[in-house]
Coordinates of C-alpha atoms in Angstrom, one line a residue:
Chain R
M1 CA -36.8 -63.2 -114.8
Q2 CA -36.8 -65.0 -118.3
K3 CA -35.6 -68.9 -117.5
Y4 CA -32.6 -70.4 -118.8
S5 CA -32.9 -74.2 -120.1
V6 CA -32.7 -75.4 -123.1
F7 CA -37.0 -74.3 -124.3
S8 CA -35.9 -71.2 -124.3
L9 CA -33.0 -71.2 -126.3
I10 CA -34.4 -73.0 -129.2
K11 CA -38.0 -70.4 -128.8
N12 CA -35.8 -67.4 -129.1
A13 CA -33.6 -69.2 -132.3
F14 CA -36.5 -68.1 -134.0
S15 CA -36.3 -64.7 -133.3
G16 CA -33.0 -64.8 -134.3
H17 CA -31.1 -64.2 -130.3
K18 CA -32.8 -60.7 -130.4
E19 CA -34.6 -61.0 -127.8
W20 CA -33.5 -61.9 -124.9
E21 CA -33.9 -59.6 -121.6
V22 CA -30.4 -58.5 -120.8
A23 CA -30.0 -59.9 -117.7
W24 CA -29.0 -57.1 -114.6
K25 CA -30.8 -53.5 -115.1
D26 CA -28.0 -50.0 -115.3
P27 CA -30.1 -48.4 -113.1
T28 CA -29.2 -44.9 -111.9
P29 CA -28.6 -45.4 -107.8
K30 CA -31.3 -44.2 -105.3
S31 CA -30.8 -42.1 -102.1
E32 CA -31.0 -44.8 -100.1
Y33 CA -30.7 -48.1 -99.3
D34 CA -30.9 -50.5 -96.6
V35 CA -27.3 -52.2 -97.0
I36 CA -24.6 -51.2 -99.8
I37 CA -22.4 -53.6 -101.0
I38 CA -18.7 -51.8 -102.5
G39 CA -17.3 -53.6 -105.3
G40 CA -19.3 -55.7 -107.5
G41 CA -17.0 -58.6 -108.7
G42 CA -17.8 -62.6 -107.0
H43 CA -18.1 -61.6 -103.8
G44 CA -19.7 -58.8 -103.6
L45 CA -22.2 -60.2 -105.6
A46 CA -23.2 -63.4 -104.3
T47 CA -23.5 -61.2 -100.7
A48 CA -26.3 -59.5 -102.1
Y49 CA -27.4 -62.5 -104.1
Y50 CA -27.4 -64.1 -100.0
L51 CA -29.0 -60.8 -98.5
A52 CA -31.5 -61.0 -100.7
K53 CA -31.9 -64.8 -100.8
E54 CA -31.7 -66.2 -96.9
H55 CA -31.8 -62.7 -95.4
N56 CA -35.2 -61.1 -97.1
I57 CA -32.7 -58.1 -97.6
T58 CA -33.4 -56.4 -101.3
K59 CA -32.8 -52.9 -101.0
V60 CA -29.8 -54.2 -101.2
A61 CA -26.7 -51.3 -103.9
I62 CA -23.4 -52.3 -105.3
I63 CA -21.6 -50.4 -106.3
E64 CA -18.5 -51.3 -108.3
K65 CA -15.9 -48.9 -109.1
G66 CA -15.7 -51.4 -113.5
W67 CA -17.9 -53.4 -114.1
I68 CA -19.1 -56.8 -113.4
G69 CA -16.4 -59.1 -114.4
G70 CA -13.7 -57.0 -114.2
G71 CA -11.8 -57.6 -110.6
N72 CA -10.0 -60.5 -109.5
V73 CA -13.1 -62.7 -110.7
G74 CA -12.7 -62.6 -114.5
R75 CA -7.9 -62.4 -113.1
N76 CA -7.8 -65.7 -111.4
T77 CA -6.6 -69.5 -111.9
T78 CA -11.2 -71.1 -111.3
I79 CA -10.2 -73.6 -108.4
I80 CA -12.1 -74.5 -106.8
R81 CA -11.2 -76.5 -102.9
S82 CA -11.3 -77.2 -99.6
N83 CA -7.7 -78.4 -98.2
Y84 CA -7.8 -76.8 -95.9
M85 CA -5.3 -78.3 -92.1
H86 CA -7.0 -76.3 -89.6
D87 CA -11.3 -76.4 -88.1
E88 CA -11.5 -72.8 -89.8
N89 CA -10.6 -73.5 -93.3
G90 CA -11.8 -76.4 -93.9
L91 CA -15.3 -76.9 -92.1
F92 CA -16.1 -73.0 -94.6
S93 CA -14.8 -74.3 -97.5
E94 CA -16.4 -77.7 -97.4
F95 CA -19.5 -75.3 -96.7
G96 CA -18.7 -73.5 -100.0
M97 CA -18.0 -77.0 -102.0
D98 CA -21.6 -77.9 -101.1
L99 CA -22.8 -74.3 -102.9
W100 CA -20.6 -74.8 -105.5
R101 CA -22.0 -77.7 -106.2
N102 CA -25.0 -75.8 -106.5
M103 CA -24.4 -73.7 -108.1
S104 CA -25.8 -73.9 -111.2
Q105 CA -29.3 -75.2 -111.0
D106 CA -29.0 -72.4 -107.2
L107 CA -28.1 -70.5 -109.8
N108 CA -30.3 -70.6 -113.0
F109 CA -26.8 -70.4 -115.0
N110 CA -24.1 -72.8 -115.9
V111 CA -21.0 -72.4 -113.9
M112 CA -19.6 -75.3 -115.3
F113 CA -18.2 -76.8 -112.1
S114 CA -15.7 -78.8 -112.8
P115 CA -15.4 -81.9 -109.8
R116 CA -12.3 -82.6 -111.7
G117 CA -9.5 -83.1 -108.4
I118 CA -6.7 -81.4 -107.1
I119 CA -3.3 -82.9 -106.2
N120 CA -1.0 -81.6 -104.4
L121 CA 2.3 -83.7 -105.1
A122 CA 5.2 -83.8 -102.4
H123 CA 9.2 -84.5 -103.2
S124 CA 9.8 -86.4 -99.9
D125 CA 9.3 -88.4 -96.8
A126 CA 9.3 -85.0 -95.1
Q127 CA 6.0 -83.6 -97.1
M128 CA 4.8 -87.2 -97.7
N129 CA 4.3 -86.6 -93.6
V130 CA 3.0 -83.2 -93.1
Y131 CA 0.2 -84.0 -96.5
S132 CA -0.8 -87.9 -94.7
R133 CA -1.8 -85.1 -91.7
R134 CA -3.3 -82.8 -93.1
G135 CA -5.2 -85.4 -95.0
N136 CA -6.6 -86.8 -91.9
S137 CA -7.9 -83.4 -90.3
M138 CA -9.6 -83.1 -94.0
R139 CA -10.8 -86.6 -93.3
L140 CA -11.7 -85.4 -90.2
N141 CA -13.9 -82.7 -91.1
G142 CA -15.5 -84.3 -93.6
I143 CA -13.1 -83.2 -96.8
D144 CA -12.2 -86.1 -99.1
A145 CA -8.6 -86.8 -99.1
V146 CA -6.5 -89.8 -100.2
L147 CA -3.3 -89.9 -99.9
L148 CA -1.3 -91.4 -103.5
N149 CA 2.2 -92.7 -103.6
R150 CA 4.3 -92.4 -107.0
D151 CA 3.1 -95.1 -108.6
E152 CA -0.3 -94.0 -108.3
V153 CA 0.6 -90.7 -108.5
R154 CA 1.8 -91.8 -112.2
K155 CA -0.8 -93.6 -112.8
I156 CA -3.1 -89.7 -113.1
I157 CA -0.7 -87.9 -114.9
P158 CA 2.3 -90.5 -116.3
M159 CA 3.6 -86.1 -118.5
A160 CA 4.6 -85.4 -115.4
D161 CA 8.2 -85.8 -114.3
F162 CA 9.5 -89.4 -112.4
S163 CA 12.5 -89.6 -114.5
E164 CA 15.1 -90.7 -111.7
N165 CA 17.7 -87.7 -111.6
V166 CA 15.8 -84.6 -110.7
R167 CA 16.2 -82.4 -108.7
F168 CA 12.7 -82.7 -106.9
P169 CA 11.8 -86.5 -107.2
I170 CA 7.4 -86.9 -106.7
F171 CA 7.4 -89.2 -103.9
G172 CA 3.5 -88.8 -103.5
G173 CA 0.9 -86.5 -104.0
L174 CA -2.0 -85.1 -101.4
M175 CA -5.8 -85.6 -102.7
Q176 CA -9.3 -83.5 -102.8
P177 CA -11.2 -85.2 -105.8
S178 CA -13.6 -83.2 -104.8
A179 CA -12.5 -80.5 -106.4
G180 CA -12.1 -79.4 -108.9
T181 CA -12.9 -75.6 -111.4
A182 CA -15.3 -73.6 -112.8
R183 CA -16.1 -71.1 -115.5
H184 CA -15.5 -68.2 -112.9
D185 CA -17.0 -65.2 -115.3
A186 CA -20.1 -67.4 -115.3
V187 CA -20.7 -67.4 -111.8
A188 CA -19.8 -63.3 -111.6
W189 CA -22.9 -62.7 -114.5
G190 CA -24.7 -65.8 -112.9
Y191 CA -24.5 -64.2 -109.5
A192 CA -25.8 -60.5 -110.8
R193 CA -28.2 -62.0 -112.7
Q194 CA -29.9 -63.8 -110.0
A195 CA -29.1 -60.9 -107.4
D196 CA -30.3 -58.2 -109.7
S197 CA -34.1 -59.8 -110.2
M198 CA -34.6 -60.1 -106.9
G199 CA -34.2 -56.3 -106.6
V200 CA -30.6 -55.2 -105.6
D201 CA -29.6 -52.9 -107.6
I202 CA -25.8 -53.1 -110.2
I203 CA -24.5 -49.7 -110.0
Q204 CA -21.8 -49.6 -112.0
N205 CA -18.8 -47.9 -113.3
C206 CA -18.8 -45.4 -110.0
E207 CA -16.5 -45.2 -107.8
V208 CA -16.7 -44.4 -103.8
T209 CA -15.4 -41.8 -102.5
G210 CA -15.5 -40.9 -99.4
F211 CA -17.4 -42.0 -96.4
D212 CA -20.3 -40.2 -94.0
V213 CA -19.0 -41.7 -90.5
S214 CA -20.4 -39.8 -87.3
N215 CA -20.6 -40.7 -84.0
G216 CA -18.9 -44.2 -84.3
K217 CA -22.1 -45.2 -87.2
I218 CA -22.0 -44.8 -90.5
L219 CA -24.0 -43.4 -92.3
G220 CA -24.1 -44.3 -95.5
I221 CA -21.0 -43.2 -98.8
R222 CA -19.7 -40.4 -101.2
T223 CA -19.5 -41.3 -104.9
S224 CA -18.4 -40.4 -108.2
K225 CA -22.6 -40.8 -108.8
G226 CA -23.0 -38.5 -105.9
N227 CA -24.4 -39.7 -101.9
I228 CA -25.9 -42.8 -101.1
K229 CA -27.4 -42.8 -97.2
A230 CA -27.6 -46.9 -95.7
K231 CA -26.8 -47.9 -92.5
K232 CA -25.4 -51.6 -93.3
I233 CA -22.2 -51.5 -95.2
G234 CA -19.7 -54.3 -96.7
L235 CA -16.6 -53.3 -98.2
C236 CA -15.4 -56.1 -100.8
V237 CA -13.2 -54.7 -102.9
A238 CA -10.5 -57.2 -102.7
G239 CA -6.9 -55.4 -103.5
S240 CA -9.2 -52.4 -103.1
T241 CA -8.8 -52.2 -99.2
N242 CA -6.9 -50.3 -97.6
V243 CA -7.5 -47.1 -101.1
L244 CA -10.7 -47.1 -99.5
A245 CA -9.1 -47.7 -95.9
E246 CA -7.3 -45.4 -94.9
K247 CA -11.1 -43.2 -96.7
L248 CA -12.5 -44.3 -92.8
N249 CA -9.1 -44.1 -90.9
M250 CA -8.1 -47.3 -90.5
T251 CA -4.8 -49.5 -90.9
L252 CA -6.0 -52.8 -91.5
P253 CA -3.1 -56.4 -91.0
I254 CA -3.5 -55.9 -95.3
E255 CA -0.7 -55.4 -97.3
T256 CA -1.7 -55.2 -101.5
H257 CA 0.5 -57.8 -103.3
L258 CA -0.1 -58.5 -107.3
L259 CA -0.4 -61.9 -108.2
Q260 CA -0.1 -63.3 -111.9
A261 CA -1.5 -66.2 -113.7
C262 CA -1.2 -66.9 -117.9
V263 CA -2.6 -69.5 -120.2
S264 CA -0.3 -71.7 -122.6
E265 CA -2.0 -71.8 -126.3
P266 CA -4.3 -74.5 -127.1
I267 CA -3.4 -78.3 -127.0
K268 CA -5.3 -81.0 -126.8
P269 CA -6.7 -83.3 -123.8
I270 CA -4.2 -84.2 -121.8
L271 CA -4.8 -82.7 -117.8
D272 CA -7.2 -83.9 -115.5
N273 CA -7.1 -82.6 -112.2
V274 CA -5.9 -79.9 -110.7
V275 CA -1.7 -80.3 -109.7
T276 CA 0.2 -78.6 -107.7
F277 CA 4.1 -78.9 -107.4
G278 CA 5.3 -79.4 -103.9
A279 CA 8.5 -78.6 -104.1
G280 CA 8.2 -74.1 -104.4
H281 CA 4.4 -72.8 -106.0
F282 CA 2.7 -74.0 -108.4
Y283 CA 0.5 -74.5 -110.3
C284 CA -1.7 -75.8 -113.3
S285 CA -4.9 -77.1 -114.7
Q286 CA -6.0 -77.4 -118.1
S287 CA -9.2 -75.3 -119.4
D288 CA -12.0 -76.5 -121.7
K289 CA -10.8 -74.5 -124.3
G290 CA -7.1 -76.5 -124.0
E291 CA -5.4 -73.8 -122.8
M292 CA -2.6 -74.5 -119.6
V293 CA -3.7 -72.6 -116.9
M294 CA -0.7 -71.8 -114.4
G295 CA -0.3 -69.3 -111.3
G296 CA 1.8 -68.6 -108.7
D297 CA 4.0 -66.7 -106.9
L298 CA 3.1 -62.9 -106.2
D299 CA 5.8 -60.4 -107.7
G300 CA 7.0 -60.3 -104.4
Y301 CA 6.9 -56.8 -103.1
N302 CA 2.8 -54.0 -103.0
S303 CA 1.6 -53.5 -105.8
Y304 CA -1.3 -52.2 -107.4
A305 CA -0.3 -52.5 -111.0
Q306 CA -2.8 -55.2 -112.2
R307 CA -0.4 -56.6 -115.0
G308 CA 2.8 -57.9 -113.3
N309 CA 6.7 -58.1 -114.1
L310 CA 8.5 -61.3 -116.4
P311 CA 11.1 -62.8 -113.9
T312 CA 8.2 -63.8 -111.9
L313 CA 6.4 -65.4 -113.9
Q314 CA 9.6 -66.9 -115.6
H315 CA 10.8 -67.9 -112.1
V316 CA 6.9 -69.5 -111.6
L317 CA 7.2 -71.1 -115.5
T318 CA 10.8 -72.4 -114.9
E319 CA 8.9 -74.4 -111.8
G320 CA 6.1 -75.7 -113.6
I321 CA 8.3 -77.3 -116.4
A322 CA 10.2 -78.3 -112.9
M323 CA 6.6 -81.0 -112.9
F324 CA 5.7 -81.3 -116.7
P325 CA 8.8 -81.2 -118.7
F326 CA 6.2 -81.0 -121.4
L327 CA 5.2 -77.6 -120.2
S328 CA 8.3 -75.9 -122.5
K329 CA 7.1 -76.7 -126.3
L330 CA 4.3 -75.3 -125.7
K331 CA 4.0 -71.1 -126.1
M332 CA 2.0 -68.7 -123.5
L333 CA -1.4 -67.1 -124.9
R334 CA -2.4 -64.6 -122.2
T335 CA -0.8 -63.7 -119.2
W336 CA -2.0 -60.9 -116.3
G337 CA -1.7 -60.3 -112.7
G338 CA -4.6 -59.5 -110.1
I339 CA -3.6 -57.3 -106.7
M340 CA -4.9 -60.1 -103.8
D341 CA -5.5 -58.3 -100.1
M342 CA -2.6 -60.1 -98.8
S343 CA -3.3 -60.9 -95.3
M344 CA -0.7 -61.3 -91.8
D345 CA -1.6 -64.2 -91.7
G346 CA -2.6 -65.8 -95.1
S347 CA -6.3 -65.9 -93.5
P348 CA -9.2 -64.6 -94.7
I349 CA -11.2 -61.2 -93.0
I350 CA -14.8 -61.4 -92.6
D351 CA -15.8 -59.3 -89.7
K352 CA -17.4 -55.9 -88.6
T353 CA -15.0 -53.6 -87.6
H354 CA -15.6 -51.0 -84.4
I355 CA -17.6 -48.7 -86.5
E356 CA -20.9 -49.5 -86.6
G357 CA -23.1 -50.6 -89.6
L358 CA -19.8 -51.3 -91.5
Y359 CA -18.1 -53.9 -92.1
L360 CA -15.5 -56.3 -94.3
N361 CA -15.1 -58.3 -96.3
C362 CA -11.1 -59.1 -97.2
G363 CA -7.7 -61.0 -97.0
W364 CA -8.5 -63.7 -99.6
C365 CA -4.6 -64.1 -100.1
Y366 CA -4.0 -66.8 -103.3
G367 CA -7.5 -68.0 -102.3
G368 CA -10.1 -65.8 -103.0
F369 CA -12.2 -67.5 -106.1
K370 CA -13.3 -70.6 -104.0
A371 CA -14.5 -69.1 -101.4
T372 CA -16.7 -66.9 -103.8
P373 CA -20.0 -69.5 -102.2
A374 CA -19.3 -69.0 -99.1
S375 CA -18.1 -65.2 -98.5
G376 CA -20.7 -64.6 -99.6
W377 CA -22.8 -66.8 -97.7
T378 CA -21.0 -66.4 -94.8
F379 CA -21.4 -62.1 -95.2
A380 CA -24.2 -61.4 -95.5
H381 CA -25.9 -63.0 -92.5
T382 CA -22.7 -61.4 -91.1
I383 CA -24.4 -58.3 -92.1
A384 CA -28.3 -59.2 -91.6
Q385 CA -27.9 -60.9 -88.4
N386 CA -25.1 -58.5 -87.2
R387 CA -22.9 -60.3 -86.3
P388 CA -20.7 -63.0 -87.0
H389 CA -21.9 -67.4 -88.7
E390 CA -20.3 -69.7 -87.1
L391 CA -17.9 -70.7 -89.5
N392 CA -16.4 -68.0 -90.6
S393 CA -16.4 -66.4 -86.4
G394 CA -12.7 -67.2 -86.9
Y395 CA -12.1 -64.8 -88.9
S396 CA -12.0 -62.5 -86.9
L397 CA -10.4 -58.9 -87.1
N398 CA -8.9 -58.4 -83.6
R399 CA -7.4 -62.1 -84.0
F400 CA -3.9 -60.5 -84.3
S401 CA -3.9 -58.6 -82.0
T402 CA -5.1 -61.0 -79.5
G403 CA -2.7 -64.0 -81.0
H404 CA -5.7 -66.3 -82.8
L405 CA -3.9 -66.4 -85.8
I406 CA -5.0 -68.9 -88.8
D407 CA -1.2 -70.0 -90.4
E408 CA -2.7 -72.8 -92.0
K409 CA 0.2 -72.6 -95.0
G410 CA 1.7 -68.9 -93.1
L411 CA 1.3 -67.6 -96.6
G412 CA 0.5 -64.1 -95.8
T413 CA 3.0 -61.2 -97.5
K414 CA 6.2 -61.7 -96.0
T415 CA 6.6 -63.8 -99.3
W416 CA 10.2 -62.7 -99.0
I417 CA 10.1 -65.4 -95.8
S418 CA 8.1 -67.8 -96.6
Chain S
M1 CA 11.7 -55.4 -114.9
L2 CA 12.9 -52.4 -111.4
Y3 CA 16.1 -51.5 -111.9
I4 CA 16.7 -49.8 -108.3
K5 CA 19.7 -48.4 -107.8
C6 CA 21.7 -49.7 -105.0
P7 CA 23.6 -46.3 -103.3
H8 CA 26.5 -48.8 -102.5
C9 CA 26.9 -50.8 -105.6
G10 CA 25.1 -48.2 -108.8
L11 CA 22.0 -49.6 -111.2
R12 CA 21.1 -53.1 -110.6
P13 CA 18.5 -54.7 -112.0
Q14 CA 15.9 -56.0 -109.0
T15 CA 16.6 -60.4 -109.0
E16 CA 19.8 -59.6 -107.7
F17 CA 17.3 -57.9 -104.6
S18 CA 14.8 -59.0 -102.4
Y19 CA 12.6 -56.8 -100.7
G20 CA 11.7 -57.0 -96.6
G21 CA 8.5 -54.6 -97.1
D22 CA 7.1 -51.3 -95.5
A23 CA 9.9 -49.1 -94.0
T24 CA 8.7 -47.0 -91.9
V25 CA 7.9 -49.1 -89.8
K26 CA 9.4 -48.7 -86.3
R27 CA 10.1 -51.2 -83.8
P28 CA 9.1 -50.2 -80.0
E29 CA 12.1 -49.4 -77.8
L30 CA 13.8 -51.7 -76.0
N31 CA 13.6 -52.2 -72.4
K32 CA 10.8 -50.6 -72.3
E33 CA 6.9 -51.2 -71.5
V34 CA 4.9 -52.2 -75.3
S35 CA 0.8 -51.5 -75.3
D36 CA -0.5 -54.8 -76.4
Q37 CA -1.6 -52.3 -79.5
E38 CA 2.4 -50.8 -80.7
W39 CA 3.1 -54.8 -80.7
D40 CA 0.3 -54.7 -83.3
N41 CA 1.4 -51.7 -84.8
F42 CA 4.3 -52.8 -85.4
V43 CA 4.4 -57.0 -87.3
Y44 CA 1.0 -56.8 -88.3
L45 CA -1.1 -53.0 -89.6
R46 CA -0.1 -51.8 -92.4
K47 CA -0.8 -48.3 -94.8
S48 CA -0.2 -50.4 -97.7
P49 CA -0.6 -47.5 -99.9
R50 CA -1.3 -46.8 -103.6
G51 CA 1.3 -44.7 -105.0
K52 CA 4.7 -43.1 -103.2
H53 CA 5.4 -46.1 -100.4
L54 CA 9.1 -46.7 -98.7
E55 CA 9.9 -49.4 -98.5
L56 CA 13.3 -51.8 -98.1
W57 CA 15.2 -54.0 -99.9
Q58 CA 18.5 -55.8 -99.4
H59 CA 20.8 -55.9 -102.7
I60 CA 20.9 -59.9 -101.7
S61 CA 22.9 -61.0 -104.8
G62 CA 25.8 -57.6 -104.9
C63 CA 26.3 -55.4 -101.7
R64 CA 23.5 -57.8 -99.2
Q65 CA 23.5 -53.9 -97.6
W66 CA 19.7 -53.1 -97.1
I67 CA 18.8 -50.3 -98.2
K68 CA 15.6 -47.9 -98.3
V69 CA 13.6 -47.8 -101.9
E70 CA 10.9 -44.5 -102.5
R71 CA 8.4 -46.4 -105.0
D72 CA 5.4 -45.9 -106.2
T73 CA 3.1 -48.7 -106.1
L74 CA 0.4 -48.5 -108.7
T75 CA 2.9 -47.1 -111.6
H76 CA 6.4 -49.0 -110.1
E77 CA 8.6 -45.0 -110.4
I78 CA 11.6 -45.1 -109.2
F79 CA 11.5 -41.9 -106.8
T80 CA 14.8 -42.4 -104.6
T81 CA 17.0 -44.9 -103.0
L82 CA 18.7 -44.2 -99.8
K83 CA 21.7 -46.3 -97.7
A84 CA 19.2 -48.0 -94.5
N85 CA 20.3 -45.4 -92.2
E86 CA 19.4 -42.2 -94.3
N87 CA 16.0 -40.8 -93.9
L88 CA 14.0 -39.3 -96.4

């Protein structure tokens, strides 16, 4: 594989940038693999990469119905954080933070990781108490957390609404300084390029139409490009999890819902951090191009539409304007939607299933992007070793029936209750 | 914007309604032994189909009645609406 560097850039400038190697090949599927990963999104690509890198399993295929980077890895708001209270989520996400910090070097691809800090705003004394508790829990798990008072928040984001007569006054906030953003497409492309160079076949435009299961063991998949055999198959298909589960006669604690995001027209730098509104569900950051990147609530009913509905967007942006009044002056540039695998407790599932050789990675709710490296790393371990790693042992499929839920915020499918 | 025909009030915009999830889920019968699996099915497990989905909505800013709506989760087409005690 050609290494990307300033020297290769100069060298290729002489040939008018026409001699660059393709970043990943377009192979035809072989008849058999050691492992098949269904879903060529961030998590699927990362899983294949770590299977090859950490476990030396390179006879791997990624089967993607669309194209690399066309799903949720290209539709998120690029936020990376580990500001969780519960041990399962905190330790898992903080492990991911280390992978994020080294990702550009590891993948030889600039993912533009920008640890600019995230601030969760608090709008009451009670909320400050809750944040103080969460911040302390984070610090016990080795995650950086700083509780800010009103004046400290004001120094960082003076353009927020600090006037006296507002419905939700800012009391303070909880900041994780090491959180940030990254270039989402680069994450997908970087993982794809490295996985490909280590022998992984990335097969795009290939739909999985069925599974071959016999005596409780997985034998292979049926696809639009023919049948492919494998003794181990990992499902990494986010919002399409239930569609494939139906083909396996499985019913999961997952519902598919639609989440929207949007960007404004580009403006001069105004916002250095990621900021979330504490009296509703709204988050905002500014991209390197200057666009305000914003997101919030689910549309609120089961949806596979991949595009959103206006009432929710209006509701979310109303919260945005309550937080940052200047947003009302901006024009909207783009809005889009992605379909989320909402789990019943708002936490993910990375586990084996009752079918031998079939592994499940789903339930990412609002937080799939930031989990990409940790999810891939632990899912690769789960597949290679046929047992969950310590980091994802809490993300079990049977935790719903045994009562070991991880109710971080309880923000699962039932948004009408929360 | 979805437009939902409330069987009591007529065609109204989605913003008058609140969503209530899968309408095919049945609570285990009262005063009977309930297995963990039955409870699991009722509380957590959902088909969440791509296509026709029978679901509950409440006309919260109108007559406040719960209703059933058969809707396509991919195209958002609404096929039928029923009173809560009616079946397809």
